[in-house]
Amino acid sequence: MGKVQKTEAEWREKLTPEQYHVTREKGTERPFTGDYQVEPVQGIYHCVCCGAPLFENEHKFEAHCGWPSFDRPLAAASVEEHQDGSHGMRRIEVTCRRCDAHLGHVFPDGPAETTGQRYCINSVAITFHAGE
Ligand SMILES: [Zn+2]
């Protein structure tokens, strides 16, 4: 599967200003403003930029951090992880493998009974497709 590449102007046309800021400029939405609550609905979250399937609702958990949190991506190949030293922190950035959209960060403080990972994702970077 090849990379989706668009110019800055093409992304700006496709995305809302907030979606553009988060996914293409590595922004962060304000906590407790998005789709952070856990609902018992079957479905898949897709990349808002390119439509790639990224996370499953089944893997979402209540992390009390104000952002949607997952204990794993849909598949290891769905996302890429990069060292991120910005803002004086050592974090691991998570991006969409298909289009390089910034999604959020992954932290090693997820649920110990599953993976121990917390994929802390901006909800403006993902769209939910119920029933998938
Ligand atoms: Zn994407």
Short mmCIF file of C-alpha atoms and ligand atoms in Angstrom, two decimals, residues 4 11 24 46-52 54 78 95-101 103 125, ligand 1:
data_model
loop_
_atom_site.label_atom_id
_atom_site.label_comp_id
_atom_site.label_asym_id
_atom_site.label_seq_id
_atom_site.Cartn_x
_atom_site.Cartn_y
_atom_site.Cartn_z
CA VAL A 4 -0.96 9.10 0.28
CA TRP A 11 -4.88 19.03 2.79
CA ARG A 24 -0.53 18.16 9.52
CA HIS A 46 -10.34 5.70 10.45
CA CYS A 47 -7.75 8.34 9.62
CA VAL A 48 -9.53 11.65 8.96
CA CYS A 49 -6.99 12.46 6.24
CA CYS A 50 -6.76 9.30 4.14
CA GLY A 51 -9.46 6.94 5.50
CA ALA A 52 -7.07 4.19 6.59
CA LEU A 54 -6.47 2.70 12.54
CA SER A 78 -1.64 0.70 10.70
CA THR A 95 1.32 8.76 12.89
CA CYS A 96 -0.85 7.18 10.20
CA ARG A 97 1.34 4.88 8.16
CA ARG A 98 -0.49 5.66 4.94
CA CYS A 99 -0.45 9.47 4.97
CA ASP A 100 1.84 10.50 7.88
CA ALA A 101 -0.97 12.29 9.71
CA LEU A 103 -2.49 11.16 15.51
CA ALA A 125 -7.64 12.96 13.71
ZN ZN B 1 -3.93 8.65 7.08
#
